[in-house]
Amino acid sequence: MDRPRGRFAPTPTGPLHLGNARTALLAWLSARAAGGAVVMRVEDADLLRTRPGMEDRILDELAWLGLDWDEGPDRGGPHGPYRQSERAPRYQAALDRLREAGLAYPCFCSRAEIAAASQAPHAGDDGPRYPGSCRDLSAAEVREREVRRRPAWRLRVEPGPVPFADAVHGPSAHDVAAEVGDFVVLRADGVPAYQLAVVVDDVEMGITEVVRGDDLLPSTSRQLLLYRALGAPPPRFAHVPLVVGPDGERLAKRHAALSLGQLREGGADPRAVVGLLAALSGLAPEGVDRSPAELLPGFRLDRLPRAPAVLRPGAVERLLSP
Ligand code: GLU
C-alpha cells in the first residue's frame, strides 16, 4: 500500500489556540504513527479574510510545538502550490468538469442569500436550506440573467442521506438535500467555497486521511458528494472532539489567553504545552511534559474519547508559571 498522507489545513485568519494545536497534534500523530507523510496546506482562498503575517506565525508556532511536515508552502513539494490562493485554476477546472457533467448550475440569487447558504465551513453557519430557485432555469433564462449578474455555482444534490464511517465518531450521515440543499461550490466573486477547495486539494495532494475538528463533521457528507461527482476516492475521515474552555464554550479567538503565541511569549515550555494537549486527549497523565514523538508509540486515533475535551481552570496558568 502507498504511504498514508495526512495534512494540516490551517486558515490564516487568526492565531492558533490550544484547540487548533491539539487537532494539529492529533493529525500529526495519526499520520506519523502509520509511517505516513504530513502535508501543510494554507487555506487562504478567501484573501479578504486572511490576516497578513498569520501564515508565517502559524507555521512557526506549530514547529515550535515540535510538529513537522514534509510538504508545504515553506518547503515546496510535488503537489504544490500549497496555498489555496495560488490554486484558483485548479478549482476552476474542477468546476468545469462538474458543469460539463451537468452536476453544477449557475445561481443568480442575491448575495445575501448566497452568503447565508454557502460559505462558512463550520456547523451552524450554513443558513437556511437553498430552495433550488435556479435549479431548472432554461438556457435562455441563464443568458438573460448572466447579462446582469455574475452567478455563483451550485452542486446538484440528490435526496437521501450520505453515510460514512468516521474513525472517531463511528457511523455518521447527513442528508445534504434536506439540510442544506444544492450548495455553492464557487461564489459569484470567483472565490471557491470551502467545500470545493478542500476536496480538490485533498484529492490532488493525495491525502488519504483527514483529521480535523468535529465542528466540520456536518460538512463531510457534502464533501463526499463532491468526491463522487469528481470521480475520486474519498480519504478516511477522523473528526476529533473540540476542546472547550472552563466555561464549557468551544475555544475561540475571544479566549485570547489561550493562543499558542501568547503561551510561547509568556515563556511556556513547548513540551509542557504538548503534555497538556496529550492529557486533554487521554494520551498521557496530566502535568507530564512530552514531545510529539514521545506520544507515537501505541497511538490510536480510534481510542480517542468522543466527548469534548475540557480545559480545567488553571491548566493554562500552570503552563506560564515558572
Ligand atoms: N481550514 C479549516 C479550518 O481551519 C479546516 C478544514 C479541514 O480540515 O478540512 O477550520
mmCIF file of C-alpha atoms and ligand atoms in Angstrom:
data_model
loop_
_atom_site.group_PDB
_atom_site.id
_atom_site.type_symbol
_atom_site.label_atom_id
_atom_site.label_comp_id
_atom_site.label_asym_id
_atom_site.label_seq_id
_atom_site.Cartn_x
_atom_site.Cartn_y
_atom_site.Cartn_z
ATOM 1 C CA MET A 1 0.000 0.000 0.000
ATOM 2 C CA ASP A 2 1.128 3.568 -0.650
ATOM 3 C CA ARG A 3 2.387 5.588 2.276
ATOM 4 C CA PRO A 4 -0.513 7.249 4.152
ATOM 5 C CA ARG A 5 -0.747 11.019 3.738
ATOM 6 C CA GLY A 6 -2.253 13.319 6.329
ATOM 7 C CA ARG A 7 -2.427 17.089 6.410
ATOM 8 C CA PHE A 8 -2.742 20.288 8.406
ATOM 9 C CA ALA A 9 -5.128 22.800 6.838
ATOM 10 C CA PRO A 10 -4.997 25.999 8.895
ATOM 11 C CA THR A 11 -6.912 29.105 7.872
ATOM 12 C CA PRO A 12 -4.715 32.167 8.414
ATOM 13 C CA THR A 13 -7.499 34.377 9.713
ATOM 14 C CA GLY A 14 -6.401 34.363 13.355
ATOM 15 C CA PRO A 15 -3.854 32.897 15.755
ATOM 16 C CA LEU A 16 -3.851 29.231 16.724
ATOM 17 C CA HIS A 17 -5.411 28.394 20.052
ATOM 18 C CA LEU A 18 -4.964 25.235 22.077
ATOM 19 C CA GLY A 19 -7.877 23.551 20.288
ATOM 20 C CA ASN A 20 -6.337 24.072 16.841
ATOM 21 C CA ALA A 21 -2.992 22.957 18.217
ATOM 22 C CA ARG A 22 -4.495 19.773 19.604
ATOM 23 C CA THR A 23 -6.114 18.971 16.254
ATOM 24 C CA ALA A 24 -2.765 19.529 14.538
ATOM 25 C CA LEU A 25 -1.001 17.303 17.078
ATOM 26 C CA LEU A 26 -3.538 14.512 16.559
ATOM 27 C CA ALA A 27 -3.296 14.807 12.755
ATOM 28 C CA TRP A 28 0.484 14.596 13.026
ATOM 29 C CA LEU A 29 0.382 11.608 15.416
ATOM 30 C CA SER A 30 -2.098 9.764 13.245
ATOM 31 C CA ALA A 31 -0.040 10.171 10.073
ATOM 32 C CA ARG A 32 3.356 9.577 11.678
ATOM 33 C CA ALA A 33 2.213 6.567 13.732
ATOM 34 C CA ALA A 34 1.315 4.909 10.412
ATOM 35 C CA GLY A 35 4.671 5.902 8.899
ATOM 36 C CA GLY A 36 2.878 8.494 6.801
ATOM 37 C CA ALA A 37 3.683 11.876 5.304
ATOM 38 C CA VAL A 38 2.273 15.183 6.535
ATOM 39 C CA VAL A 39 1.270 17.989 4.181
ATOM 40 C CA MET A 40 0.835 21.616 5.247
ATOM 41 C CA ARG A 41 -1.817 23.437 3.233
ATOM 42 C CA VAL A 42 -2.767 27.028 3.943
ATOM 43 C CA GLU A 43 -6.481 27.653 3.430
ATOM 44 C CA ASP A 44 -6.348 31.277 2.367
ATOM 45 C CA ALA A 45 -8.770 31.022 -0.568
ATOM 46 C CA ASP A 46 -10.726 33.955 0.790
ATOM 47 C CA LEU A 47 -7.974 36.566 0.777
ATOM 48 C CA LEU A 48 -10.279 39.205 2.231
ATOM 49 C CA ARG A 49 -10.385 37.235 5.482
ATOM 50 C CA THR A 50 -6.681 36.375 5.557
ATOM 51 C CA ARG A 51 -4.540 38.334 8.031
ATOM 52 C CA PRO A 52 -1.098 39.425 6.873
ATOM 53 C CA GLY A 53 1.702 37.573 8.605
ATOM 54 C CA MET A 54 -0.631 34.955 10.064
ATOM 55 C CA GLU A 55 0.588 32.117 7.842
ATOM 56 C CA ASP A 56 4.195 32.548 8.968
ATOM 57 C CA ARG A 57 3.110 32.783 12.556
ATOM 58 C CA ILE A 58 1.008 29.597 12.394
ATOM 59 C CA LEU A 59 3.782 27.582 10.746
ATOM 60 C CA ASP A 60 6.295 28.895 13.224
ATOM 61 C CA GLU A 61 4.137 28.040 16.227
ATOM 62 C CA LEU A 62 3.415 24.509 15.022
ATOM 63 C CA ALA A 63 7.134 23.946 14.512
ATOM 64 C CA TRP A 64 7.776 25.343 17.994
ATOM 65 C CA LEU A 65 5.449 22.649 19.362
ATOM 66 C CA GLY A 66 7.669 20.034 17.731
ATOM 67 C CA LEU A 67 5.468 19.206 14.728
ATOM 68 C CA ASP A 68 6.961 18.861 11.272
ATOM 69 C CA TRP A 69 5.690 18.378 7.733
ATOM 70 C CA ASP A 70 7.130 17.025 4.516
ATOM 71 C CA GLU A 71 5.489 19.376 2.023
ATOM 72 C CA GLY A 72 4.112 22.870 2.382
ATOM 73 C CA PRO A 73 4.335 26.489 1.259
ATOM 74 C CA ASP A 74 7.601 26.945 3.153
ATOM 75 C CA ARG A 75 9.323 23.882 1.718
ATOM 76 C CA GLY A 76 7.580 23.055 -1.582
ATOM 77 C CA GLY A 77 6.870 19.525 -2.742
ATOM 78 C CA PRO A 78 5.445 17.633 -5.709
ATOM 79 C CA HIS A 79 1.787 18.527 -5.070
ATOM 80 C CA GLY A 80 2.037 22.314 -4.758
ATOM 81 C CA PRO A 81 1.248 25.074 -4.679
ATOM 82 C CA TYR A 82 0.304 24.636 -1.034
ATOM 83 C CA ARG A 83 -1.618 27.896 -0.621
ATOM 84 C CA GLN A 84 -5.214 27.919 -1.771
ATOM 85 C CA SER A 85 -4.816 31.493 -3.002
ATOM 86 C CA GLU A 86 -2.403 30.109 -5.621
ATOM 87 C CA ARG A 87 -4.653 27.278 -6.756
ATOM 88 C CA ALA A 88 -7.572 29.115 -8.389
ATOM 89 C CA PRO A 89 -7.126 27.467 -11.844
ATOM 90 C CA ARG A 90 -7.490 24.051 -10.224
ATOM 91 C CA TYR A 91 -10.801 24.945 -8.612
ATOM 92 C CA GLN A 92 -11.988 26.400 -11.905
ATOM 93 C CA ALA A 93 -11.006 23.178 -13.719
ATOM 94 C CA ALA A 94 -12.970 21.115 -11.195
ATOM 95 C CA LEU A 95 -15.976 23.380 -11.647
ATOM 96 C CA ASP A 96 -15.711 22.995 -15.426
ATOM 97 C CA ARG A 97 -15.820 19.218 -15.022
ATOM 98 C CA LEU A 98 -18.885 19.446 -12.800
ATOM 99 C CA ARG A 99 -20.579 21.745 -15.304
ATOM 100 C CA GLU A 100 -19.786 19.511 -18.254
ATOM 101 C CA ALA A 101 -21.263 16.556 -16.370
ATOM 102 C CA GLY A 102 -24.420 18.597 -15.686
ATOM 103 C CA LEU A 103 -23.735 18.418 -11.953
ATOM 104 C CA ALA A 104 -23.273 22.144 -11.285
ATOM 105 C CA TYR A 105 -25.544 25.005 -12.293
ATOM 106 C CA PRO A 106 -25.386 28.797 -12.125
ATOM 107 C CA CYS A 107 -27.357 30.525 -9.402
ATOM 108 C CA PHE A 108 -28.338 34.185 -9.612
ATOM 109 C CA CYS A 109 -29.936 34.541 -6.198
ATOM 110 C CA SER A 110 -28.998 37.627 -4.192
ATOM 111 C CA ARG A 111 -25.654 37.970 -2.480
ATOM 112 C CA ALA A 112 -27.188 37.840 0.957
ATOM 113 C CA GLU A 113 -28.941 34.595 0.184
ATOM 114 C CA ILE A 114 -25.774 33.064 -1.230
ATOM 115 C CA ALA A 115 -23.726 34.165 1.745
ATOM 116 C CA ALA A 116 -26.247 32.597 4.058
ATOM 117 C CA ALA A 117 -26.497 29.336 2.187
ATOM 118 C CA SER A 118 -22.963 28.656 1.151
ATOM 119 C CA GLN A 119 -19.699 29.622 2.580
ATOM 120 C CA ALA A 120 -18.643 29.071 6.135
ATOM 121 C CA PRO A 121 -17.361 25.545 6.751
ATOM 122 C CA HIS A 122 -18.455 25.377 10.350
ATOM 123 C CA ALA A 123 -21.651 23.886 11.651
ATOM 124 C CA GLY A 124 -24.479 26.239 12.335
ATOM 125 C CA ASP A 125 -23.164 28.787 9.881
ATOM 126 C CA ASP A 126 -24.852 27.295 6.903
ATOM 127 C CA GLY A 127 -28.019 29.292 6.985
ATOM 128 C CA PRO A 128 -31.287 28.156 5.519
ATOM 129 C CA ARG A 129 -31.630 25.290 3.055
ATOM 130 C CA TYR A 130 -31.309 26.542 -0.518
ATOM 131 C CA PRO A 131 -34.753 26.142 -2.064
ATOM 132 C CA GLY A 132 -33.466 25.367 -5.557
ATOM 133 C CA SER A 133 -34.715 28.578 -7.158
ATOM 134 C CA CYS A 134 -32.172 28.463 -10.023
ATOM 135 C CA ARG A 135 -32.020 24.679 -10.408
ATOM 136 C CA ASP A 136 -34.117 24.404 -13.543
ATOM 137 C CA LEU A 137 -33.506 27.669 -15.385
ATOM 138 C CA SER A 138 -33.619 27.322 -19.174
ATOM 139 C CA ALA A 139 -30.578 28.232 -21.270
ATOM 140 C CA ALA A 140 -32.378 31.400 -22.340
ATOM 141 C CA GLU A 141 -33.099 32.402 -18.728
ATOM 142 C CA VAL A 142 -29.455 31.830 -17.813
ATOM 143 C CA ARG A 143 -28.275 34.011 -20.736
ATOM 144 C CA GLU A 144 -30.678 36.752 -19.809
ATOM 145 C CA ARG A 145 -29.575 36.769 -16.129
ATOM 146 C CA GLU A 146 -25.886 36.497 -16.923
ATOM 147 C CA VAL A 147 -26.012 39.924 -18.502
ATOM 148 C CA ARG A 148 -26.993 41.483 -15.195
ATOM 149 C CA ARG A 149 -25.156 39.408 -12.621
ATOM 150 C CA ARG A 150 -22.266 37.022 -12.352
ATOM 151 C CA PRO A 151 -23.588 33.723 -10.997
ATOM 152 C CA ALA A 152 -22.456 31.537 -8.149
ATOM 153 C CA TRP A 153 -22.282 27.818 -8.973
ATOM 154 C CA ARG A 154 -24.122 25.143 -7.032
ATOM 155 C CA LEU A 155 -23.819 21.376 -6.929
ATOM 156 C CA ARG A 156 -26.976 19.482 -7.821
ATOM 157 C CA VAL A 157 -27.701 17.296 -4.780
ATOM 158 C CA GLU A 158 -29.838 14.161 -4.923
ATOM 159 C CA PRO A 159 -32.111 13.380 -1.962
ATOM 160 C CA GLY A 160 -31.112 10.915 0.743
ATOM 161 C CA PRO A 161 -28.503 10.514 3.486
ATOM 162 C CA VAL A 162 -24.797 10.405 2.609
ATOM 163 C CA PRO A 163 -23.248 7.951 5.079
ATOM 164 C CA PHE A 164 -19.633 7.489 6.042
ATOM 165 C CA ALA A 165 -17.610 5.783 8.775
ATOM 166 C CA ASP A 166 -15.793 8.302 10.939
ATOM 167 C CA ALA A 167 -12.696 6.940 12.679
ATOM 168 C CA VAL A 168 -13.616 8.683 15.941
ATOM 169 C CA HIS A 169 -17.397 9.063 15.835
ATOM 170 C CA GLY A 170 -18.265 5.808 14.045
ATOM 171 C CA PRO A 171 -21.121 5.622 11.509
ATOM 172 C CA SER A 172 -22.232 9.134 10.530
ATOM 173 C CA ALA A 173 -24.509 10.575 7.861
ATOM 174 C CA HIS A 174 -26.092 13.818 6.768
ATOM 175 C CA ASP A 175 -28.973 14.278 4.372
ATOM 176 C CA VAL A 176 -27.469 17.109 2.388
ATOM 177 C CA ALA A 177 -30.504 17.658 0.182
ATOM 178 C CA ALA A 178 -32.782 18.016 3.205
ATOM 179 C CA GLU A 179 -30.403 20.006 5.404
ATOM 180 C CA VAL A 180 -28.522 22.292 3.033
ATOM 181 C CA GLY A 181 -29.862 21.664 -0.458
ATOM 182 C CA ASP A 182 -27.816 22.351 -3.582
ATOM 183 C CA PHE A 183 -24.764 24.028 -2.113
ATOM 184 C CA VAL A 184 -22.404 26.640 -3.519
ATOM 185 C CA VAL A 185 -19.104 25.369 -4.894
ATOM 186 C CA LEU A 186 -17.914 28.633 -6.447
ATOM 187 C CA ARG A 187 -19.022 32.019 -5.175
ATOM 188 C CA ALA A 188 -20.167 34.771 -7.505
ATOM 189 C CA ASP A 189 -16.982 36.700 -6.690
ATOM 190 C CA GLY A 190 -14.941 33.769 -8.058
ATOM 191 C CA VAL A 191 -13.760 32.525 -4.665
ATOM 192 C CA PRO A 192 -14.162 28.749 -4.324
ATOM 193 C CA ALA A 193 -16.373 27.634 -1.464
ATOM 194 C CA TYR A 194 -14.546 25.817 1.325
ATOM 195 C CA GLN A 195 -16.254 22.561 0.277
ATOM 196 C CA LEU A 196 -14.864 22.601 -3.252
ATOM 197 C CA ALA A 197 -11.391 23.877 -2.363
ATOM 198 C CA VAL A 198 -10.854 21.346 0.408
ATOM 199 C CA VAL A 199 -11.921 18.402 -1.776
ATOM 200 C CA VAL A 200 -9.927 19.462 -4.845
ATOM 201 C CA ASP A 201 -6.853 19.973 -2.675
ATOM 202 C CA ASP A 202 -7.175 16.757 -0.708
ATOM 203 C CA VAL A 203 -7.618 14.809 -3.971
ATOM 204 C CA GLU A 204 -4.742 16.488 -5.799
ATOM 205 C CA MET A 205 -2.427 16.308 -2.791
ATOM 206 C CA GLY A 206 -3.096 12.567 -2.456
ATOM 207 C CA ILE A 207 -4.432 12.896 1.094
ATOM 208 C CA THR A 208 -5.541 9.533 2.480
ATOM 209 C CA GLU A 209 -6.681 10.675 5.915
ATOM 210 C CA VAL A 210 -8.340 13.837 7.090
ATOM 211 C CA VAL A 211 -8.078 14.573 10.803
ATOM 212 C CA ARG A 212 -9.915 17.753 11.788
ATOM 213 C CA GLY A 213 -12.199 19.244 14.405
ATOM 214 C CA ASP A 214 -15.641 17.719 14.778
ATOM 215 C CA ASP A 215 -17.251 21.101 14.129
ATOM 216 C CA LEU A 216 -16.634 20.112 10.495
ATOM 217 C CA LEU A 217 -18.437 16.765 10.771
ATOM 218 C CA PRO A 218 -21.618 18.191 9.173
ATOM 219 C CA SER A 219 -19.727 19.267 6.053
ATOM 220 C CA THR A 220 -18.252 15.832 5.356
ATOM 221 C CA SER A 221 -21.353 14.478 3.606
ATOM 222 C CA ARG A 222 -21.223 17.476 1.254
ATOM 223 C CA GLN A 223 -17.611 16.767 0.537
ATOM 224 C CA LEU A 224 -18.358 13.110 -0.132
ATOM 225 C CA LEU A 225 -20.841 14.207 -2.788
ATOM 226 C CA LEU A 226 -18.045 16.212 -4.397
ATOM 227 C CA TYR A 227 -15.665 13.234 -4.296
ATOM 228 C CA ARG A 228 -18.352 11.214 -6.030
ATOM 229 C CA ALA A 229 -19.065 13.923 -8.598
ATOM 230 C CA LEU A 230 -15.355 14.275 -9.373
ATOM 231 C CA GLY A 231 -14.850 10.507 -9.532
ATOM 232 C CA ALA A 232 -12.211 10.474 -6.801
ATOM 233 C CA PRO A 233 -11.935 8.013 -3.879
ATOM 234 C CA PRO A 234 -12.522 9.770 -0.531
ATOM 235 C CA PRO A 235 -9.971 9.716 2.285
ATOM 236 C CA ARG A 236 -10.583 8.262 5.733
ATOM 237 C CA PHE A 237 -12.171 10.879 7.966
ATOM 238 C CA ALA A 238 -11.482 11.341 11.670
ATOM 239 C CA HIS A 239 -13.267 14.191 13.414
ATOM 240 C CA VAL A 240 -11.692 14.931 16.751
ATOM 241 C CA PRO A 241 -13.758 16.472 19.547
ATOM 242 C CA LEU A 242 -13.219 20.139 20.196
ATOM 243 C CA VAL A 243 -11.515 21.497 23.249
ATOM 244 C CA VAL A 244 -13.893 23.551 25.374
ATOM 245 C CA GLY A 245 -12.883 26.215 27.854
ATOM 246 C CA PRO A 246 -13.528 26.036 31.580
ATOM 247 C CA ASP A 247 -16.809 27.836 30.766
ATOM 248 C CA GLY A 248 -17.893 24.856 28.630
ATOM 249 C CA GLU A 249 -17.719 27.020 25.493
ATOM 250 C CA ARG A 250 -15.761 25.957 22.438
ATOM 251 C CA LEU A 251 -12.344 27.633 22.380
ATOM 252 C CA ALA A 252 -12.471 30.691 20.232
ATOM 253 C CA LYS A 253 -10.413 33.718 19.462
ATOM 254 C CA ARG A 254 -12.037 35.512 22.366
ATOM 255 C CA HIS A 255 -10.219 33.120 24.747
ATOM 256 C CA ALA A 256 -7.185 35.247 23.896
ATOM 257 C CA ALA A 257 -5.094 33.950 26.774
ATOM 258 C CA LEU A 258 -5.206 30.526 25.198
ATOM 259 C CA SER A 259 -3.467 31.416 21.956
ATOM 260 C CA LEU A 260 -0.316 29.458 21.293
ATOM 261 C CA GLY A 261 1.574 32.663 20.586
ATOM 262 C CA GLN A 262 0.749 34.077 23.987
ATOM 263 C CA LEU A 263 1.833 30.903 25.713
ATOM 264 C CA ARG A 264 5.085 30.985 23.823
ATOM 265 C CA GLU A 265 5.701 34.643 24.536
ATOM 266 C CA GLY A 266 4.775 34.054 28.167
ATOM 267 C CA GLY A 267 7.638 31.591 28.456
ATOM 268 C CA ALA A 268 5.720 28.293 28.325
ATOM 269 C CA ASP A 269 7.788 25.195 27.575
ATOM 270 C CA PRO A 270 6.513 23.579 24.352
ATOM 271 C CA ARG A 271 6.880 20.144 25.977
ATOM 272 C CA ALA A 272 4.553 21.247 28.743
ATOM 273 C CA VAL A 273 2.060 22.515 26.149
ATOM 274 C CA VAL A 274 2.211 19.192 24.270
ATOM 275 C CA GLY A 275 1.830 17.421 27.622
ATOM 276 C CA LEU A 276 -1.355 19.367 28.292
ATOM 277 C CA LEU A 277 -2.697 18.635 24.794
ATOM 278 C CA ALA A 278 -1.898 14.951 25.340
ATOM 279 C CA ALA A 279 -3.664 14.945 28.708
ATOM 280 C CA LEU A 280 -6.682 16.594 27.060
ATOM 281 C CA SER A 281 -6.720 13.685 24.615
ATOM 282 C CA GLY A 282 -6.354 10.914 27.196
ATOM 283 C CA LEU A 283 -2.857 10.135 25.893
ATOM 284 C CA ALA A 284 -0.874 10.999 28.997
ATOM 285 C CA PRO A 285 -1.476 11.816 32.652
ATOM 286 C CA GLU A 286 -1.872 15.492 33.485
ATOM 287 C CA GLY A 287 1.184 17.549 34.303
ATOM 288 C CA VAL A 288 3.726 15.444 32.405
ATOM 289 C CA ASP A 289 5.910 17.057 29.733
ATOM 290 C CA ARG A 290 6.043 15.332 26.357
ATOM 291 C CA SER A 291 7.381 15.813 22.855
ATOM 292 C CA PRO A 292 5.098 14.822 19.964
ATOM 293 C CA ALA A 293 7.454 11.936 19.100
ATOM 294 C CA GLU A 294 7.174 10.542 22.637
ATOM 295 C CA LEU A 295 3.420 10.153 22.113
ATOM 296 C CA LEU A 296 3.815 8.000 18.995
ATOM 297 C CA PRO A 297 4.224 4.502 20.467
ATOM 298 C CA GLY A 298 0.833 2.787 20.509
ATOM 299 C CA PHE A 299 -1.063 5.893 19.340
ATOM 300 C CA ARG A 300 -4.557 5.019 18.059
ATOM 301 C CA LEU A 301 -6.975 7.685 16.892
ATOM 302 C CA ASP A 302 -9.948 5.351 17.270
ATOM 303 C CA ARG A 303 -9.339 5.250 21.025
ATOM 304 C CA LEU A 304 -9.830 8.990 21.362
ATOM 305 C CA PRO A 305 -12.793 9.899 23.600
ATOM 306 C CA ARG A 306 -15.769 11.249 21.622
ATOM 307 C CA ALA A 307 -16.736 13.808 24.256
ATOM 308 C CA PRO A 308 -15.351 17.353 24.109
ATOM 309 C CA ALA A 309 -12.062 17.808 25.949
ATOM 310 C CA VAL A 310 -12.491 20.217 28.852
ATOM 311 C CA LEU A 311 -9.668 22.549 29.704
ATOM 312 C CA ARG A 312 -9.674 22.739 33.504
ATOM 313 C CA PRO A 313 -9.375 26.066 35.286
ATOM 314 C CA GLY A 314 -5.748 26.832 35.986
ATOM 315 C CA ALA A 315 -4.386 24.415 33.364
ATOM 316 C CA VAL A 316 -3.120 27.215 31.159
ATOM 317 C CA GLU A 317 -1.867 29.338 34.036
ATOM 318 C CA ARG A 318 0.251 26.383 35.182
ATOM 319 C CA LEU A 319 1.998 26.416 31.803
ATOM 320 C CA LEU A 320 3.036 30.001 32.387
ATOM 321 C CA SER A 321 4.247 29.790 35.981
ATOM 322 C CA PRO A 322 7.976 29.090 36.352
HETATM 323 N N1 GLU B 1 -9.276 25.279 7.203
HETATM 324 C C1 GLU B 1 -10.248 24.671 8.055
HETATM 325 C C2 GLU B 1 -10.172 25.295 9.433
HETATM 326 O O1 GLU B 1 -9.150 25.877 9.776
HETATM 327 C C3 GLU B 1 -10.026 23.180 8.205
HETATM 328 C C4 GLU B 1 -10.502 22.473 7.018
HETATM 329 C C5 GLU B 1 -10.309 20.987 7.067
HETATM 330 O O2 GLU B 1 -9.525 20.484 7.879
HETATM 331 O O3 GLU B 1 -10.935 20.331 6.252
HETATM 332 O O4 GLU B 1 -11.120 25.201 10.158
#
